[in-house]
Short mmCIF file of C-alpha atoms in Angstrom, two decimals:
data_model
loop_
_atom_site.label_atom_id
_atom_site.label_comp_id
_atom_site.label_asym_id
_atom_site.label_seq_id
_atom_site.Cartn_x
_atom_site.Cartn_y
_atom_site.Cartn_z
CA MET N 940 33.92 -35.74 69.59
CA PRO N 941 31.71 -34.27 66.82
CA LYS N 942 29.04 -31.82 67.97
CA TYR N 943 25.81 -33.42 66.86
CA LYS N 944 23.57 -30.67 68.26
CA ASN N 945 22.17 -28.40 65.56
CA TYR N 946 23.79 -30.57 62.86
CA ILE N 947 22.14 -30.07 59.49
CA ASN N 948 23.14 -32.15 56.49
CA LYS N 949 24.28 -29.74 53.74
CA HIS N 950 22.72 -31.89 51.03
CA THR N 951 19.33 -32.82 52.54
CA LYS N 952 19.01 -29.75 54.78
CA ASN N 953 17.73 -31.92 57.64
CA GLY N 954 19.22 -33.20 60.89
CA ASP N 955 19.02 -36.94 60.20
CA ILE N 956 22.17 -38.84 61.22
CA HIS N 957 23.05 -42.21 59.69
CA THR N 958 25.03 -44.63 61.85
CA ILE N 959 27.30 -47.48 60.78
CA GLU N 960 24.58 -49.92 61.82
CA ASN N 961 22.01 -48.09 59.68
CA ILE N 962 24.28 -48.20 56.65
CA VAL N 963 25.00 -51.91 57.16
CA ASN N 964 21.26 -52.55 57.02
CA MET N 965 20.69 -50.44 53.91
CA SER N 966 20.41 -52.13 50.57
CA PHE N 967 23.28 -51.21 48.25
CA GLY N 968 20.80 -49.53 45.92
CA ASP N 969 19.76 -47.32 48.82
CA VAL N 970 23.41 -46.54 49.60
CA ALA N 971 23.80 -45.38 46.01
CA ARG N 972 20.65 -43.23 46.13
CA ARG N 973 21.80 -41.65 49.38
CA GLU N 974 25.40 -41.20 48.20
CA LYS N 975 25.49 -37.38 48.36
CA GLU N 976 23.65 -37.35 51.67
CA LEU N 977 26.09 -39.85 53.20
CA GLU N 978 29.11 -38.09 51.73
CA SER N 979 27.93 -34.77 53.14
CA GLN N 980 27.45 -36.30 56.60
CA TYR N 981 30.85 -38.00 56.39
CA ASN N 982 32.56 -34.70 55.60
CA GLN N 983 30.69 -32.87 58.37
CA ILE N 984 30.56 -35.26 61.34
CA GLY N 985 31.78 -38.65 60.11
CA ILE N 986 29.87 -41.93 60.39
CA PRO N 987 29.11 -42.63 64.07
CA SER N 988 27.86 -45.87 65.61
CA ASP N 989 24.60 -46.45 67.47
CA ALA N 990 26.69 -46.53 70.65
CA ASP N 991 27.95 -43.01 69.87
CA MET N 992 24.36 -41.86 69.48
CA GLN N 993 23.20 -43.52 72.70
CA ASN N 994 26.03 -41.84 74.62
CA SER N 995 25.30 -38.40 73.20
CA SER N 996 22.92 -35.93 74.82
CA ASN N 997 22.73 -33.99 71.57
CA VAL N 998 20.57 -36.39 69.56
CA VAL N 999 17.11 -37.90 69.80
CA PHE N 1000 15.78 -41.19 68.52
CA VAL N 1001 12.78 -40.77 66.24
CA HIS N 1002 10.50 -43.79 66.38
CA GLU N 1003 8.79 -45.06 63.24
CA TYR N 1004 5.56 -43.23 62.41
CA THR N 1005 3.13 -42.77 59.53
CA ARG N 1006 2.44 -39.38 57.98
CA ASP N 1007 -1.06 -38.22 57.10
CA ASP N 1008 -0.46 -39.14 53.46
CA GLY N 1009 0.34 -42.74 54.44
CA THR N 1010 4.12 -42.46 54.03
CA ILE N 1011 6.00 -44.54 56.59
CA VAL N 1012 8.95 -42.73 58.16
CA HIS N 1013 11.35 -45.34 59.52
CA ALA N 1014 13.04 -45.06 62.89
CA HIS N 1015 16.18 -42.93 62.81
CA TRP N 1016 18.48 -40.61 64.78
CA ARG N 1017 18.19 -36.84 64.54
CA SER N 1018 20.21 -33.93 65.87
CA LYS N 1019 18.69 -31.97 68.75
CA GLY N 1020 17.89 -28.39 67.95
CA VAL N 1021 16.45 -29.27 64.53
CA ASN N 1022 12.68 -29.08 64.13
CA ALA N 1023 11.32 -32.58 63.61
CA GLU N 1024 8.50 -34.92 64.48
CA SER N 1025 10.48 -36.68 67.13
CA LYS N 1026 9.97 -38.47 70.41
CA PRO N 1027 12.44 -38.62 73.31
CA ILE N 1028 14.74 -41.65 73.23
CA SER N 1029 13.76 -44.30 75.76
CA ASN N 1030 16.11 -45.83 78.29
CA ASP N 1031 15.84 -49.14 76.48
CA LYS N 1032 18.78 -50.22 74.36
CA ILE N 1033 18.22 -49.25 70.75
CA ILE N 1034 18.76 -52.12 68.36
CA SER N 1035 19.17 -51.38 64.67
CA ASN N 1036 16.56 -53.11 62.55
CA LYS N 1037 16.45 -53.43 58.80
CA ILE N 1038 14.76 -50.09 58.38
CA TYR N 1039 15.63 -49.38 54.76
CA ASP N 1040 13.97 -50.60 51.63
CA THR N 1041 15.42 -53.33 49.46
CA SER N 1042 16.26 -52.92 45.80
CA ASP N 1043 17.78 -54.82 42.95
CA GLU N 1044 21.57 -54.78 42.94
CA ASN N 1045 21.51 -53.82 39.27
CA GLU N 1046 20.10 -50.46 40.32
CA PHE N 1047 23.21 -49.88 42.40
CA ILE N 1048 25.61 -51.12 39.75
CA GLY N 1049 24.10 -48.75 37.21
CA ASN N 1050 24.67 -45.76 39.49
CA LYS N 1051 27.50 -43.48 38.45
CA ALA N 1052 29.17 -42.61 41.73
CA SER N 1053 31.08 -39.38 42.02
CA VAL N 1054 34.71 -39.33 43.13
CA SER N 1055 35.31 -37.79 46.52
CA THR N 1056 37.71 -34.87 46.40
CA ASP N 1057 38.35 -35.07 50.15
CA THR N 1058 41.94 -36.21 50.66
CA GLU N 1059 42.45 -35.09 54.24
CA LYS N 1060 39.95 -37.16 56.19
CA PRO N 1061 40.85 -40.76 57.13
CA LEU N 1062 39.10 -43.40 55.07
CA TYR N 1063 37.69 -45.13 58.13
CA PRO N 1064 35.77 -43.87 61.17
CA LYS N 1065 37.71 -43.52 64.43
CA ASN N 1066 36.57 -46.94 65.63
CA GLY N 1067 37.64 -48.66 62.42
CA VAL N 1068 39.92 -51.68 62.46
CA ILE N 1069 42.76 -50.62 60.15
CA LYS N 1070 46.03 -51.01 62.04
CA GLY N 1071 49.67 -50.53 61.19
CA LYS N 1072 51.39 -48.29 58.67
CA ILE N 1073 49.91 -47.82 55.21
CA SER N 1074 52.04 -46.60 52.32
CA SER N 1075 51.27 -43.13 50.97
CA ASP N 1076 50.86 -44.58 47.46
CA LEU N 1077 48.21 -46.99 48.72
CA LYS N 1078 46.44 -44.21 50.61
CA ASN N 1079 46.33 -42.10 47.46
CA ASN N 1080 44.98 -44.99 45.40
CA ILE N 1081 42.24 -45.69 47.94
CA ARG N 1082 41.26 -42.03 48.06
CA LYS N 1083 40.57 -42.16 44.31
CA LEU N 1084 37.73 -44.61 44.89
CA SER N 1085 34.19 -43.43 44.35
CA PHE N 1086 32.35 -42.61 47.53
CA SER N 1087 30.06 -45.61 46.98
CA ASP N 1088 33.12 -47.89 46.98
CA LYS N 1089 34.34 -46.21 50.16
CA ILE N 1090 30.97 -46.91 51.74
CA LYS N 1091 31.30 -50.56 50.71
CA GLU N 1092 34.72 -50.62 52.27
CA TRP N 1093 33.20 -49.35 55.52
CA LEU N 1094 30.53 -52.02 55.33
CA PHE N 1095 33.04 -54.83 54.92
CA THR N 1096 35.66 -53.67 57.42
CA ASN N 1097 34.16 -51.41 60.10
CA SER N 1098 34.18 -52.47 63.74
CA LEU N 1099 30.58 -53.73 63.63
CA THR N 1100 31.28 -55.96 60.64
CA GLU N 1101 34.47 -57.11 62.33
CA LYS N 1102 32.34 -58.38 65.21
CA LEU N 1103 29.90 -60.18 62.90
CA LEU N 1104 32.33 -61.36 60.23
CA PRO N 1105 35.85 -61.12 61.73
CA MET N 1106 37.66 -63.38 59.25
CA ALA N 1107 35.97 -61.78 56.24
CA ALA N 1108 36.69 -58.24 57.46
CA HIS N 1109 40.30 -59.11 58.21
CA SER N 1110 40.78 -60.79 54.83
CA VAL N 1111 39.67 -57.60 53.06
CA ILE N 1112 42.04 -55.48 55.17
CA ASP N 1113 44.94 -57.92 54.66
CA GLY N 1114 44.43 -57.91 50.88
CA MET N 1115 44.16 -54.13 50.63
CA TYR N 1116 46.65 -53.15 53.33
CA ASP N 1117 49.65 -55.45 52.96
CA LEU N 1118 48.56 -58.10 55.52
CA ASN N 1119 48.42 -55.48 58.30
CA ILE N 1120 45.96 -57.42 60.47
CA SER N 1121 47.82 -60.73 60.28
CA LYS N 1122 51.16 -59.06 60.98
CA GLN N 1123 49.81 -58.37 64.47
CA ASN N 1124 48.41 -61.86 65.00
CA THR N 1125 50.69 -63.83 67.35
CA HIS N 1126 49.36 -67.09 65.88
CA ALA N 1127 50.11 -66.11 62.28
CA THR N 1128 53.39 -66.18 60.35
CA ILE N 1129 53.86 -64.04 57.23
CA TYR N 1130 55.74 -65.37 54.19
CA ASN N 1131 56.89 -63.20 51.30
CA SER N 1132 56.43 -65.99 48.78
CA ILE N 1133 55.32 -69.62 48.53
CA LYS N 1134 58.95 -70.63 48.00
CA ASP N 1135 59.77 -69.37 51.50
CA LEU N 1136 57.59 -72.12 53.00
CA LYS N 1137 60.47 -74.59 52.53
CA ASN N 1138 57.95 -77.43 52.45
CA LYS N 1139 58.28 -79.27 49.16
CA THR N 1140 54.90 -81.00 49.34
CA LEU N 1141 53.12 -77.72 50.04
CA ILE N 1142 54.98 -75.92 47.27
CA LYS N 1143 54.11 -78.76 44.91
CA LYS N 1144 50.44 -78.54 45.97
CA PHE N 1145 50.30 -74.80 45.29
CA LYS N 1146 51.97 -75.33 41.92
CA SER N 1147 49.38 -77.98 41.01
CA LEU N 1148 46.65 -75.47 41.85
CA GLY N 1149 48.20 -72.95 39.44
CA ILE N 1150 49.09 -70.44 42.16
CA PRO N 1151 52.04 -68.11 41.44
CA GLU N 1152 55.09 -68.70 43.67
CA ASN N 1153 55.76 -65.01 44.24
CA ILE N 1154 52.60 -64.03 46.14
CA LYS N 1155 52.72 -63.32 49.86
CA GLY N 1156 50.86 -65.43 52.36
CA ILE N 1157 49.96 -66.35 55.91
CA VAL N 1158 50.23 -69.55 57.94
CA TYR N 1159 47.86 -69.74 60.93
CA ASP N 1160 48.77 -72.25 63.64
CA SER N 1161 46.17 -74.58 65.14
CA LYS N 1162 45.68 -72.33 68.18
CA SER N 1163 44.71 -69.30 66.11
CA SER N 1164 41.10 -68.14 66.31
CA GLU N 1165 40.91 -68.60 62.53
CA ALA N 1166 41.98 -72.27 62.62
CA GLN N 1167 39.73 -72.85 65.64
CA LYS N 1168 36.74 -71.44 63.77
CA ILE N 1169 37.40 -73.72 60.81
CA SER N 1170 37.84 -76.70 63.16
CA LYS N 1171 34.40 -76.09 64.68
CA SER N 1172 32.65 -75.56 61.36
CA LYS N 1173 29.98 -77.99 60.27
CA GLU N 1174 31.58 -78.21 56.83
CA LEU N 1175 34.93 -79.46 58.13
CA ASN N 1176 33.27 -81.84 60.56
CA ASN N 1177 31.08 -83.19 57.75
CA TYR N 1178 34.28 -83.73 55.77
CA ILE N 1179 35.87 -85.63 58.67
CA SER N 1180 32.74 -87.77 59.13
CA GLU N 1181 32.71 -88.58 55.42
CA VAL N 1182 36.33 -89.65 55.55
CA ILE N 1183 35.76 -91.85 58.60
CA ASN N 1184 32.50 -93.37 57.39
CA ASN N 1185 33.99 -94.23 54.02
CA ASP N 1186 37.26 -95.43 55.52
CA ASP N 1187 39.22 -93.40 52.99
CA ILE N 1188 41.46 -90.57 54.12
CA SER N 1189 42.11 -89.47 50.52
CA MET N 1190 38.58 -89.71 49.14
CA LYS N 1191 38.35 -85.96 48.47
CA ASN N 1192 40.53 -82.92 48.96
CA THR N 1193 38.16 -79.96 48.61
CA PHE N 1194 34.98 -78.67 50.19
CA GLU N 1195 32.95 -75.46 50.33
CA PHE N 1196 31.80 -73.24 53.19
CA LYS N 1197 28.13 -72.48 52.55
CA LYS N 1198 26.47 -69.08 52.82
CA ASN N 1199 23.38 -67.79 54.57
CA ILE N 1200 20.83 -65.67 52.69
CA ASN N 1201 21.51 -62.74 55.05
CA ILE N 1202 24.68 -61.00 53.82
CA PHE N 1203 25.78 -59.95 57.30
CA SER N 1204 24.91 -63.21 59.07
CA SER N 1205 27.82 -64.50 61.21
CA GLU N 1206 27.32 -67.86 59.49
CA ASN N 1207 28.76 -66.31 56.34
CA ASP N 1208 32.16 -65.49 57.83
CA LEU N 1209 33.96 -68.57 56.48
CA HIS N 1210 32.10 -68.36 53.17
CA TYR N 1211 33.18 -64.76 52.53
CA SER N 1212 36.75 -65.27 53.71
CA LEU N 1213 37.45 -68.72 52.20
CA GLN N 1214 34.49 -70.40 50.42
CA ASN N 1215 36.17 -73.20 48.43
CA VAL N 1216 39.22 -74.69 50.14
CA THR N 1217 41.74 -77.47 49.55
CA VAL N 1218 42.52 -80.05 52.23
CA HIS N 1219 46.22 -80.94 52.32
CA ASN N 1220 47.76 -83.96 54.02
CA PRO N 1221 44.74 -85.15 56.07
CA LYS N 1222 45.73 -87.58 58.82
CA ILE N 1223 44.24 -89.46 61.73
CA SER N 1224 46.63 -90.04 64.61
CA SER N 1225 47.74 -93.61 65.36
CA ASP N 1226 45.72 -93.58 68.60
CA ASN N 1227 42.59 -92.48 66.68
CA LYS N 1228 42.23 -89.41 68.88
CA THR N 1229 42.94 -86.56 66.49
CA PHE N 1230 42.33 -85.50 62.90
CA THR N 1231 44.91 -83.12 61.44
CA CYS N 1232 45.31 -81.43 58.08
CA LYS N 1233 46.19 -78.13 56.45
CA ILE N 1234 43.45 -76.04 54.86
CA ILE N 1235 44.77 -74.15 51.84
CA ASP N 1236 43.21 -71.19 50.10
CA VAL N 1237 44.16 -68.20 47.98
CA SER N 1238 42.36 -64.96 48.67
CA ASP N 1239 41.23 -63.97 45.20
CA PHE N 1240 38.01 -63.11 43.42
CA LYS N 1241 36.23 -64.13 40.24
CA GLU N 1242 33.36 -62.08 38.87
CA ARG N 1243 29.92 -63.53 39.51
CA PRO N 1244 26.35 -62.70 38.42
CA LYS N 1245 25.20 -59.30 39.68
CA THR N 1246 22.97 -60.33 42.55
CA ILE N 1247 22.68 -58.90 46.06
CA GLN N 1248 24.26 -62.02 47.54
CA ASN N 1249 27.31 -61.56 45.29
CA ILE N 1250 27.91 -57.91 46.22
CA PRO N 1251 30.88 -58.60 48.56
CA ASN N 1252 32.56 -60.90 46.03
CA ASN N 1253 32.06 -58.58 43.06
CA TRP N 1254 33.28 -55.56 45.01
CA GLY N 1255 36.42 -57.55 45.91
CA TYR N 1256 36.82 -58.47 42.24
CA LYS N 1257 36.56 -54.79 41.31
CA MET N 1258 39.25 -53.84 43.84
CA GLN N 1259 41.44 -56.71 42.64
CA GLU N 1260 41.15 -55.58 39.01
CA LYS N 1261 42.12 -52.05 40.01
CA GLY N 1262 45.22 -53.36 41.78
CA LEU N 1263 43.89 -52.24 45.16
CA TYR N 1264 43.51 -55.78 46.47
CA LYS N 1265 46.57 -58.06 46.38
CA ASN N 1266 45.99 -61.82 46.24
CA TYR N 1267 47.66 -63.82 49.00
CA PHE N 1268 47.74 -67.44 50.12
CA GLN N 1269 46.46 -68.77 53.42
CA ILE N 1270 47.33 -71.99 55.24
CA TYR N 1271 45.44 -73.07 58.35
CA GLU N 1272 46.90 -75.81 60.53
CA ILE N 1273 43.94 -77.85 61.72
CA GLU N 1274 43.78 -80.16 64.73
CA VAL N 1275 40.38 -81.64 65.65
CA PRO N 1276 39.77 -84.10 68.53
CA LEU N 1277 37.64 -87.02 67.35
CA SER N 1278 34.48 -87.98 69.18
CA ASN N 1279 34.18 -91.26 71.11
CA LYS N 1280 31.82 -92.55 68.45
CA GLN N 1281 34.33 -91.79 65.68
CA ARG N 1282 37.17 -93.34 67.63
CA LYS N 1283 35.19 -96.53 68.29
CA LEU N 1284 34.34 -96.84 64.60
CA LEU N 1285 38.00 -96.46 63.61
CA GLN N 1286 39.11 -98.96 66.26
CA LYS N 1287 36.50 -101.44 65.12
CA ARG N 1288 37.83 -101.24 61.58
CA LYS N 1289 41.39 -101.70 62.79
CA ASN N 1290 40.43 -104.83 64.74
CA PHE N 1291 38.50 -106.15 61.75
#
């Protein structure tokens, strides 16, 4: 475990320690401005979590205060043994707030990030979620990323983000690390190409969508947490209600998962991992009890306007263009029990 006591950042010459949670709550412009500070900390002690700080006797929590000149110093962690205006940490659980300023994304995009020369340290903190073997070529390619892009990678795939946005974090890892997360999912089956599906209607559907046959992909069964999350989404249930209310099972075959204004809101998980999806072979069982279909998507990116809300997408697009993110298809087998109200409506129509 890193020794946080007497830690002094070689760039800033102070003992401030940034946690994963702090970085998640920074604006991307602020990440860019603090690039050298964060890189120096990373090389010295890594990027710990708030939990690491709370469990360490070698740090103190500095509460927000205002200097004599009116400058607000936001709450932060600091190494013990370093002179600072600090107060002892309370026994209360520390919850990360949005303690950093906001800035226009264009400020970040205009920043020329330096390339890290560190090739020995792992790309992720010890509690990261990368699993499985990674080819040496891929490791070398990732290490060539600017430090700002590495920070973004942390933001989109670290263990905290995985808790908030599990599907989105896993989709990034799968695209950049040869489907490593899904290979360990007992409810997922990996296919080396669309042709391997051996389902003519599915292959025909992918062809009609202009998707290359040679890309890898994943099929999630209906019991997977991914399919379950889609099944419980308001967007899919709105789709089912529309189909039932209009008495037309083929009325539409696409819909979109909406996004929340807060980038790291859990409501954005389906938006960031799927967004626009195709509904294949929607059916209602003969007893009117169950709606089934397959949700189809291809994990790819198209460049969008440079706004804060589009940061995750545009970073993915950048990785895709560099060949560091490989597009792959996803199929989710969906099975949703219909409500009594829906069943009665369908039965009424049958009788009519």
